[in-house]
mmCIF file of C-alpha atoms in Angstrom:
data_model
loop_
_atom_site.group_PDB
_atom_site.id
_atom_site.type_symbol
_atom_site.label_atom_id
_atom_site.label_comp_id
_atom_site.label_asym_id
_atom_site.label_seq_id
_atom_site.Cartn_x
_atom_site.Cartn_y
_atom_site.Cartn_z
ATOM 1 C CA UNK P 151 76.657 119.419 -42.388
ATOM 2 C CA UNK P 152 77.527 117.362 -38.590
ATOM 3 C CA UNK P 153 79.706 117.858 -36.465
ATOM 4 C CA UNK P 154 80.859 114.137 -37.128
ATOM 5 C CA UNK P 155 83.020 116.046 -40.040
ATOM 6 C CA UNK P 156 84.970 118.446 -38.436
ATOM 7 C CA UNK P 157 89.042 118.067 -38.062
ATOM 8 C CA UNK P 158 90.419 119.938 -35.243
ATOM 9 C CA UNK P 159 94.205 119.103 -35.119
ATOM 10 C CA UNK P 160 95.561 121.144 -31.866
ATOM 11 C CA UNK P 161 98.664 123.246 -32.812
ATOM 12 C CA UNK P 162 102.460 123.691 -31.307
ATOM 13 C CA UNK P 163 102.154 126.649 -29.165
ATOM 14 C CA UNK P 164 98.284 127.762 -29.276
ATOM 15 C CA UNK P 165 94.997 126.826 -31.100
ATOM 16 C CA UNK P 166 93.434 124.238 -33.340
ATOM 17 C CA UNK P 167 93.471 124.165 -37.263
ATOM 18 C CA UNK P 168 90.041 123.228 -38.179
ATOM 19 C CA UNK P 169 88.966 121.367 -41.400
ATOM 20 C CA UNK P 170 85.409 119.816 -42.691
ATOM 21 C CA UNK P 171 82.893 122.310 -42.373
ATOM 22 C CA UNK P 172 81.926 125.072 -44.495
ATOM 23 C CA UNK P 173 81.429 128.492 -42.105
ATOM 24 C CA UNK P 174 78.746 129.779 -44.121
ATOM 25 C CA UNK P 175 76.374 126.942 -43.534
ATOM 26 C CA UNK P 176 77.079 124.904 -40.898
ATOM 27 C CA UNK P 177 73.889 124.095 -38.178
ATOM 28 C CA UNK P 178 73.180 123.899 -34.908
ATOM 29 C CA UNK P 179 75.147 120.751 -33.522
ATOM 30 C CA UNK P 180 78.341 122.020 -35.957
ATOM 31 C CA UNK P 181 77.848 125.273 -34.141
ATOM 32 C CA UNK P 182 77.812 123.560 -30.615
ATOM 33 C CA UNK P 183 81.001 121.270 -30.770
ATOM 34 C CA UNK P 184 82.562 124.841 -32.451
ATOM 35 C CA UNK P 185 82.088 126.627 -29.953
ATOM 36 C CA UNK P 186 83.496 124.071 -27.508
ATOM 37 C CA UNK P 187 86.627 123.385 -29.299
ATOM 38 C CA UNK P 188 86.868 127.654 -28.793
ATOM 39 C CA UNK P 189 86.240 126.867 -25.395
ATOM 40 C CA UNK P 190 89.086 124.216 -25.103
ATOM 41 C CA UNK P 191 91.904 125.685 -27.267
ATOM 42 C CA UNK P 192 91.503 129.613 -27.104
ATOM 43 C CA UNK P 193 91.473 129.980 -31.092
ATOM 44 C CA UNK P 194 90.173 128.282 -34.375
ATOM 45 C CA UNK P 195 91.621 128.585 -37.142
ATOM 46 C CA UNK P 196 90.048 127.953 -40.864
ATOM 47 C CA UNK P 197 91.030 127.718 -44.930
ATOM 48 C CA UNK P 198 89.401 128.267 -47.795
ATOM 49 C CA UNK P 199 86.535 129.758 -46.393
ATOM 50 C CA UNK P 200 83.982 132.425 -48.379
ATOM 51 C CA UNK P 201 82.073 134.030 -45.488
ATOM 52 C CA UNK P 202 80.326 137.165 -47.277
ATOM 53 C CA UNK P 203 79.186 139.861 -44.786
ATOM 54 C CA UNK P 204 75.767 138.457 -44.302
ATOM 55 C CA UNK P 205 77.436 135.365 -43.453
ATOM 56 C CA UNK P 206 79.817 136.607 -41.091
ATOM 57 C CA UNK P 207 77.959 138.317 -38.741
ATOM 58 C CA UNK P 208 75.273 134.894 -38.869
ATOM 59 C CA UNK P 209 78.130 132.665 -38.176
ATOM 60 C CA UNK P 210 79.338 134.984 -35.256
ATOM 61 C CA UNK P 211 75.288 135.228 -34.112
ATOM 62 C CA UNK P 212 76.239 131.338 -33.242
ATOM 63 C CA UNK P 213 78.274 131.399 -30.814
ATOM 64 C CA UNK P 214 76.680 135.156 -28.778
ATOM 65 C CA UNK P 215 75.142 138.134 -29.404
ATOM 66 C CA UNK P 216 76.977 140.996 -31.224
ATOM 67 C CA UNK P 217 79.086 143.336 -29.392
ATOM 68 C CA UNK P 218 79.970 145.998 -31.754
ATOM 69 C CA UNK P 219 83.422 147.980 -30.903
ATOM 70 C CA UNK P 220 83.256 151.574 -29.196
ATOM 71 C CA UNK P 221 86.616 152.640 -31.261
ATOM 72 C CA UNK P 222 86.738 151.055 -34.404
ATOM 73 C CA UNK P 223 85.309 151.845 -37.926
ATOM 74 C CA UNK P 224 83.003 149.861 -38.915
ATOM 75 C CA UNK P 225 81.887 149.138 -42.594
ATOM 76 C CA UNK P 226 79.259 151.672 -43.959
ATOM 77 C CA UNK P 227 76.579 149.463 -44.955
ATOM 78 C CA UNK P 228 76.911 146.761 -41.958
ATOM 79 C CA UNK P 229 77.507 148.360 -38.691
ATOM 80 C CA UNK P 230 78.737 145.185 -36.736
ATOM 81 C CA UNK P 231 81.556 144.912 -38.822
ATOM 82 C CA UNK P 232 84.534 146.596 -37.941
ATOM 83 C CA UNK P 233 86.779 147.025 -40.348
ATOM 84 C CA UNK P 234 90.751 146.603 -39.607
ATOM 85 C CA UNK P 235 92.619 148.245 -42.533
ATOM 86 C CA UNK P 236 95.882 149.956 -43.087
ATOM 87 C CA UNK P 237 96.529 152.084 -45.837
ATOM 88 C CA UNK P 238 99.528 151.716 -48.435
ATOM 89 C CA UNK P 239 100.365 154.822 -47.251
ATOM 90 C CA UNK P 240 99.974 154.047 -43.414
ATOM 91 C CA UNK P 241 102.662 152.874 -41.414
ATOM 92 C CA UNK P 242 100.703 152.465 -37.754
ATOM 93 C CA UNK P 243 97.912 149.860 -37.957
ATOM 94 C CA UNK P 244 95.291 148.579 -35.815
ATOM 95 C CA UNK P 245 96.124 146.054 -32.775
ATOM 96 C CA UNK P 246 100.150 146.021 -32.938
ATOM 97 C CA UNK P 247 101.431 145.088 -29.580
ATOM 98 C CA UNK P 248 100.175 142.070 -27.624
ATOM 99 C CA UNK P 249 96.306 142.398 -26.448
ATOM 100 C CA UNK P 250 93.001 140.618 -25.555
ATOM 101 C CA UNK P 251 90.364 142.708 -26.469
ATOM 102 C CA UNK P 252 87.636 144.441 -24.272
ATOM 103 C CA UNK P 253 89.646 143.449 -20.960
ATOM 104 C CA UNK P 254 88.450 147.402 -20.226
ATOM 105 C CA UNK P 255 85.004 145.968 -20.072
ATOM 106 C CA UNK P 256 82.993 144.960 -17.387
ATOM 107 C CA UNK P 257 81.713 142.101 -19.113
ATOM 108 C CA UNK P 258 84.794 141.496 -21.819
ATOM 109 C CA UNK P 259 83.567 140.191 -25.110
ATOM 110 C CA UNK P 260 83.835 136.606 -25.685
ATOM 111 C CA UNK P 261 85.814 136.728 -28.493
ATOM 112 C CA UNK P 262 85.862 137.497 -32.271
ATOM 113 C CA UNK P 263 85.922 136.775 -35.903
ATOM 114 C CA UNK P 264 88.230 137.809 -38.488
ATOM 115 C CA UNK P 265 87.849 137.066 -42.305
ATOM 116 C CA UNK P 266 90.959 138.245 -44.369
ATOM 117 C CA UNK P 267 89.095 140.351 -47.048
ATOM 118 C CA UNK P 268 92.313 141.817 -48.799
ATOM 119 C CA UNK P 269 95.624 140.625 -47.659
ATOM 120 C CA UNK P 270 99.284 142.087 -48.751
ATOM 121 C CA UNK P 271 101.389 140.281 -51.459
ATOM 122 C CA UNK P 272 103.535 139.250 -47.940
ATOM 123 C CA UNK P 273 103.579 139.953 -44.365
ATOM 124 C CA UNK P 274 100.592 141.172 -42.020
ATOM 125 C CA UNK P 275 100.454 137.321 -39.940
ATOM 126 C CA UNK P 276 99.127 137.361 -36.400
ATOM 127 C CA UNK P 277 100.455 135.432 -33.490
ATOM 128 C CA UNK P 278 98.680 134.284 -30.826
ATOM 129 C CA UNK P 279 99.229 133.155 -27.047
ATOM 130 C CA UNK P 280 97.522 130.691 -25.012
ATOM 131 C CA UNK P 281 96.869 131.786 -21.404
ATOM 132 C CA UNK P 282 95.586 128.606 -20.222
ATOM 133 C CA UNK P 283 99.199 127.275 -20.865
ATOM 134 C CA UNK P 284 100.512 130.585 -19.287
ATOM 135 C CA UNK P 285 98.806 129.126 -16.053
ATOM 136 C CA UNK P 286 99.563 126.194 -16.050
ATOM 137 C CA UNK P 287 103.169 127.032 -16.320
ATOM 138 C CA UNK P 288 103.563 129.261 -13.730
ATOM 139 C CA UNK P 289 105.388 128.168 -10.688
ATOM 140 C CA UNK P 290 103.403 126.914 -7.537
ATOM 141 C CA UNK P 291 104.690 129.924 -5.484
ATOM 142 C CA UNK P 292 103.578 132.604 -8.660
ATOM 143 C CA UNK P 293 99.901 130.663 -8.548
ATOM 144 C CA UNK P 294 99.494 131.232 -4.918
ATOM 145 C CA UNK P 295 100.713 134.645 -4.794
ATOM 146 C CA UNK P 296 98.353 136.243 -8.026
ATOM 147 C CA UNK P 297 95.337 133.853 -6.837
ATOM 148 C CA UNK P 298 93.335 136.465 -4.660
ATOM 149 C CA UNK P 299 94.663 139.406 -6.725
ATOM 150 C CA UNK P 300 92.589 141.757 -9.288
ATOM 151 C CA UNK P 301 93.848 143.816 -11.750
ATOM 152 C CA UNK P 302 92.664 147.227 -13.114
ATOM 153 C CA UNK P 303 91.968 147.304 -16.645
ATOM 154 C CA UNK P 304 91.471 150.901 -18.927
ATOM 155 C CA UNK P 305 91.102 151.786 -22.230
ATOM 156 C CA UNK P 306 91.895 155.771 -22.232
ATOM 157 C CA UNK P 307 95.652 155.221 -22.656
ATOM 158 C CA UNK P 308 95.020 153.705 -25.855
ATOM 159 C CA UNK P 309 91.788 155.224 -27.250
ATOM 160 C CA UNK P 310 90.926 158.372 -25.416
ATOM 161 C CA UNK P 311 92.314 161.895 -25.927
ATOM 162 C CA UNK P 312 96.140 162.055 -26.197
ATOM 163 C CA UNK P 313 96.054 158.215 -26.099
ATOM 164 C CA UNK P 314 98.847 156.283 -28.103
ATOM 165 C CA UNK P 315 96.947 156.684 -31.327
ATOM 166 C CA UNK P 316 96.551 160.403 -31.062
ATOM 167 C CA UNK P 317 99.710 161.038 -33.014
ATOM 168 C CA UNK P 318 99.590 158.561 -35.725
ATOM 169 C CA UNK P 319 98.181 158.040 -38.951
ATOM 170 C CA UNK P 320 95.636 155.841 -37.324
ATOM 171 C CA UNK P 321 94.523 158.822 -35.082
ATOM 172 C CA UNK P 322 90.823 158.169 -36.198
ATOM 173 C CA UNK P 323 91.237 155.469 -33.325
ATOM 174 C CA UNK P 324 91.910 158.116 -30.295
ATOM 175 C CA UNK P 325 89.625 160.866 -28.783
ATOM 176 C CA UNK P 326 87.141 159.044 -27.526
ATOM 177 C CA UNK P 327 85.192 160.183 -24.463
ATOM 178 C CA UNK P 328 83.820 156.401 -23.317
ATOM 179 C CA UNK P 329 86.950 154.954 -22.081
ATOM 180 C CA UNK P 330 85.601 152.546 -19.348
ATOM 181 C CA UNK P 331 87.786 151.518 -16.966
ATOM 182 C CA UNK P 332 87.373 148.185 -14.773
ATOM 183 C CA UNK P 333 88.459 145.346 -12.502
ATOM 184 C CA UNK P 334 88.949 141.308 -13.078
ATOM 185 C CA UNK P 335 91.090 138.793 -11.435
ATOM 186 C CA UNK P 336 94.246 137.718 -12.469
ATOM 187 C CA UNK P 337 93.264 134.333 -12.527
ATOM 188 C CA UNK P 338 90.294 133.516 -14.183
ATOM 189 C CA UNK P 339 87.492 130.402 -14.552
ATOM 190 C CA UNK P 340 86.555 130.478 -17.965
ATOM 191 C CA UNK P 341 82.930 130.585 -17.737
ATOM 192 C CA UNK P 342 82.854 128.328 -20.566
ATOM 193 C CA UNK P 343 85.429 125.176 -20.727
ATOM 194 C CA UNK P 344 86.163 126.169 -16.450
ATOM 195 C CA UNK P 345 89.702 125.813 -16.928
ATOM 196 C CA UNK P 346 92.122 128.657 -15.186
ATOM 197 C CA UNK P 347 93.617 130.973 -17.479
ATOM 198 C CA UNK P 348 95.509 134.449 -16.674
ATOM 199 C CA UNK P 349 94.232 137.079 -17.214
ATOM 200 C CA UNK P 350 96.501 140.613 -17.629
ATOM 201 C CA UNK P 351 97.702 141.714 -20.741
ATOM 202 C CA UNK P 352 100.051 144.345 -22.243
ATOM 203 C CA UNK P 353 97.836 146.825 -24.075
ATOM 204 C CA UNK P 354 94.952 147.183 -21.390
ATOM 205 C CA UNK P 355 95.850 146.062 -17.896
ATOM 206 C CA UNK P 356 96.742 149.399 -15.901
ATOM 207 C CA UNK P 357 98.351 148.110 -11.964
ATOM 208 C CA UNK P 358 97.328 145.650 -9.371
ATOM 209 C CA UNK P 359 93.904 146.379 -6.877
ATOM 210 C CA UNK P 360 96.048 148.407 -4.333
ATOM 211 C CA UNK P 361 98.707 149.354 -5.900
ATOM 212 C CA UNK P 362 100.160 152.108 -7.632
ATOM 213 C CA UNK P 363 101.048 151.355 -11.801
ATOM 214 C CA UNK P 364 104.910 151.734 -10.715
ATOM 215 C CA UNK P 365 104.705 149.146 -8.090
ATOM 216 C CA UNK P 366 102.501 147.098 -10.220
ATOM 217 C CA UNK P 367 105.019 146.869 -13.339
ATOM 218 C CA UNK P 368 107.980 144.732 -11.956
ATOM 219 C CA UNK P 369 105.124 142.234 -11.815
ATOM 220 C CA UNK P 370 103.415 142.242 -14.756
ATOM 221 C CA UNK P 371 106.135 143.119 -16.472
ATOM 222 C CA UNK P 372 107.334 139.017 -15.349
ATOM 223 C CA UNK P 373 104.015 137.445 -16.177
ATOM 224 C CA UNK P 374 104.063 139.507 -19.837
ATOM 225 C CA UNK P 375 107.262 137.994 -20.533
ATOM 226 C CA UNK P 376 106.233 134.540 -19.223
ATOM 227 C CA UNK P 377 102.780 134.661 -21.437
ATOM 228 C CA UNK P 378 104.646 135.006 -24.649
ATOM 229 C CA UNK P 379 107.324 132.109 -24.570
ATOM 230 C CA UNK P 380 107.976 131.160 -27.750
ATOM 231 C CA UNK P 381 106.325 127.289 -26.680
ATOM 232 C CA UNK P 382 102.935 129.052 -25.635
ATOM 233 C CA UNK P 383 102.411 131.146 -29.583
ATOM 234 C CA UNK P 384 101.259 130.164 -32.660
ATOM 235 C CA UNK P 385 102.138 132.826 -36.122
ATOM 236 C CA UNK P 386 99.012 132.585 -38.449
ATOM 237 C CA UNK P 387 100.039 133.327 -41.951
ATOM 238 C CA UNK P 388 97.018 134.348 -43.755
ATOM 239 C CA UNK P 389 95.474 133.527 -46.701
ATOM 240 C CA UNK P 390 92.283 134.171 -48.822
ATOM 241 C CA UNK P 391 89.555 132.452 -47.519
ATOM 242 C CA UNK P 392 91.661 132.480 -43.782
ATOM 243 C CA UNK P 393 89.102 133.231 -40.427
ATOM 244 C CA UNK P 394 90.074 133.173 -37.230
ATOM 245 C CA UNK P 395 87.856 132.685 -34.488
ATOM 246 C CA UNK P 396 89.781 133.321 -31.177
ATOM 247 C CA UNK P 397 88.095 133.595 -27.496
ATOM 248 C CA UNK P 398 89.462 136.944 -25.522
ATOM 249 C CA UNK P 399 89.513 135.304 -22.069
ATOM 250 C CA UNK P 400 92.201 132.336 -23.294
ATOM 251 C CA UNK P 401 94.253 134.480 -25.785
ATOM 252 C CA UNK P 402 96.225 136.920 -26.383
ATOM 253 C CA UNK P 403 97.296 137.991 -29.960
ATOM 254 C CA UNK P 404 99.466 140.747 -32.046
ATOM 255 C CA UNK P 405 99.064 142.106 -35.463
ATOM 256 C CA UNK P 406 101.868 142.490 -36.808
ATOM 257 C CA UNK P 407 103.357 145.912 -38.652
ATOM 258 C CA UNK P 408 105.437 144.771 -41.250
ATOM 259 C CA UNK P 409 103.627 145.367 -44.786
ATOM 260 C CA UNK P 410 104.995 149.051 -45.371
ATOM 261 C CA UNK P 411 103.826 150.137 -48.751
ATOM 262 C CA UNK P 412 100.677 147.358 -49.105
ATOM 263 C CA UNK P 413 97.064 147.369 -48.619
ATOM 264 C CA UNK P 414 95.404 144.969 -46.246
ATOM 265 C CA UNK P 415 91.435 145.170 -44.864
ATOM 266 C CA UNK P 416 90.269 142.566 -42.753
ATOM 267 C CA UNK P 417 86.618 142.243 -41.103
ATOM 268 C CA UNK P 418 86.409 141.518 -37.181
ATOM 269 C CA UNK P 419 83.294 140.692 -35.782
ATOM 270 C CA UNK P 420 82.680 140.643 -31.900
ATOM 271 C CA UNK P 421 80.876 138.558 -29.803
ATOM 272 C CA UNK P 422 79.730 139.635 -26.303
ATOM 273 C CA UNK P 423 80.857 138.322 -23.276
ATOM 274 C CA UNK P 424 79.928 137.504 -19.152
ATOM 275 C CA UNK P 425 81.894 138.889 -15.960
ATOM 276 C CA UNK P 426 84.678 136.848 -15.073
ATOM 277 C CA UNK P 427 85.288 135.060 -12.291
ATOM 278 C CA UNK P 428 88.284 134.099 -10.311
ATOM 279 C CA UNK P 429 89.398 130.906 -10.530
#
């Protein structure tokens, strides 16, 4: 297997649909352009795939080492696989509301992999929203006034104790006592295509360096609402054999909640990441 093979045909709103290459067997200069179409549209998307665990966590070895969630469960037998499931009986699941994950992190992860291991009879797609296009869209004035700013990013609203999944069904999620807390600009490079992107998001961004979270929210409440225009998302409707490979520092994405009553287990597998840089 080349690279000569692959297909990437970019998408209307965000991401690539990739064809040609098998994900369980691909080599090193398949890995390489991979990794730079990530780099260059923010998420990859795949069909027909069969990626058994083995082969999952080797693909995601490809691209950087292994950063294995502080929160989630992972699957008994393979610790670097965290498992993303809601119960027929569940009616909070995991990652509902719009998100980049490990923005709490110092050094955010790269990105991740998820393999649809057993989907609902209907419902359960993800969107997801490009934040290179956010940039680029934003007005010359909005540019100039975020470019020196940071942002502080947390995690203990979410996933410590009393955080939003404490009262759920999902409450396995909450009560942790590592809930790191951290800066990063609001504009980033991307250390790996060098492209600006922005870089706040809904679930994990707290306020502005210097500023209180109520003074901070008129704000980010304008670039939230700017990051998700319908132009800049893409709805994945999955399938089996679907895997999405998406990069944390271009994308945002939501899971949505709207399976009541069915199963669905997917396998995410995270890939560590670098300090970020302002742009």
């Amino acid at each position: 297997m080349t690279q000569t093979v692959l297909t990437i045909d970019k998408l209307a709103g965000c991401g690539a649909m990739v064809s040609g290459v098998d994900l369980a067997s691909i080599d090193g200069a398949t890995a390489a352009a991979l990794k730079t179409a990530l780099f260059d549209h923010g998420v990859l998307f795949f069909r027909g795939q069969s990626l058994d665990r083995q082969a999952h966590l080797d693909l995601a070895r490809r691209f950087a080492p292994i950063d294995v969630n502080r929160f989630f469960p992972t699957d008994p037998d393979w610790p670097e696989i965290a498992k993303v499931e809601k119960a027929p009986d569940q009616t909070t699941n995991i990652g509902g509301g719009w998100h980049t994950d490990h923005s709490y992190d110092a050094e955010p992860a790269l990105g991740s992999i998820l393999v649809a291991r057993d989907l609902p009879a209907s419902g359960g797609d993800t969107l997801f929203a490009d934040m290179y296009a956010a940039y680029d869209a934003l007005s010359p004035d909005m540019k100039s006034r975020l470019k020196d700013l940071r942002a502080v990013h947390g995690s203990a609203h979410v996933f410590g104790a009393g955080g939003a999944y404490t009262n759920t069904d999902q409450q396995a999620l909450s009560g942790s006592r590592e809930t790191p807390e951290t800066l990063h600009p609001v504009i980033i490079r991307h250390p790996g295509s060098g492209r600006p992107a922005l870089y706040v998001n809904p679930a994990f961004t707290l306020r502005f360096e210097g500023m209180s979270r109520e003074d901070s929210q008129a704000l980010l409440f304008e670039l939230y609402a700017h990051a998700i225009d319908p132009s800049r998302v893409y709805r994945l409707v999955w399938e089996p054999g679907s895997v999405a490979i998406w990069d944390n520092r271009a994308t945002w994405h939501f899971a949505l909640n709207d399976y009541h009553g069915q199963y669905r287990l997917m396998h995410r597998v995270t890939m560590a990441g670098e300090a970020l840089q302002a742009a």
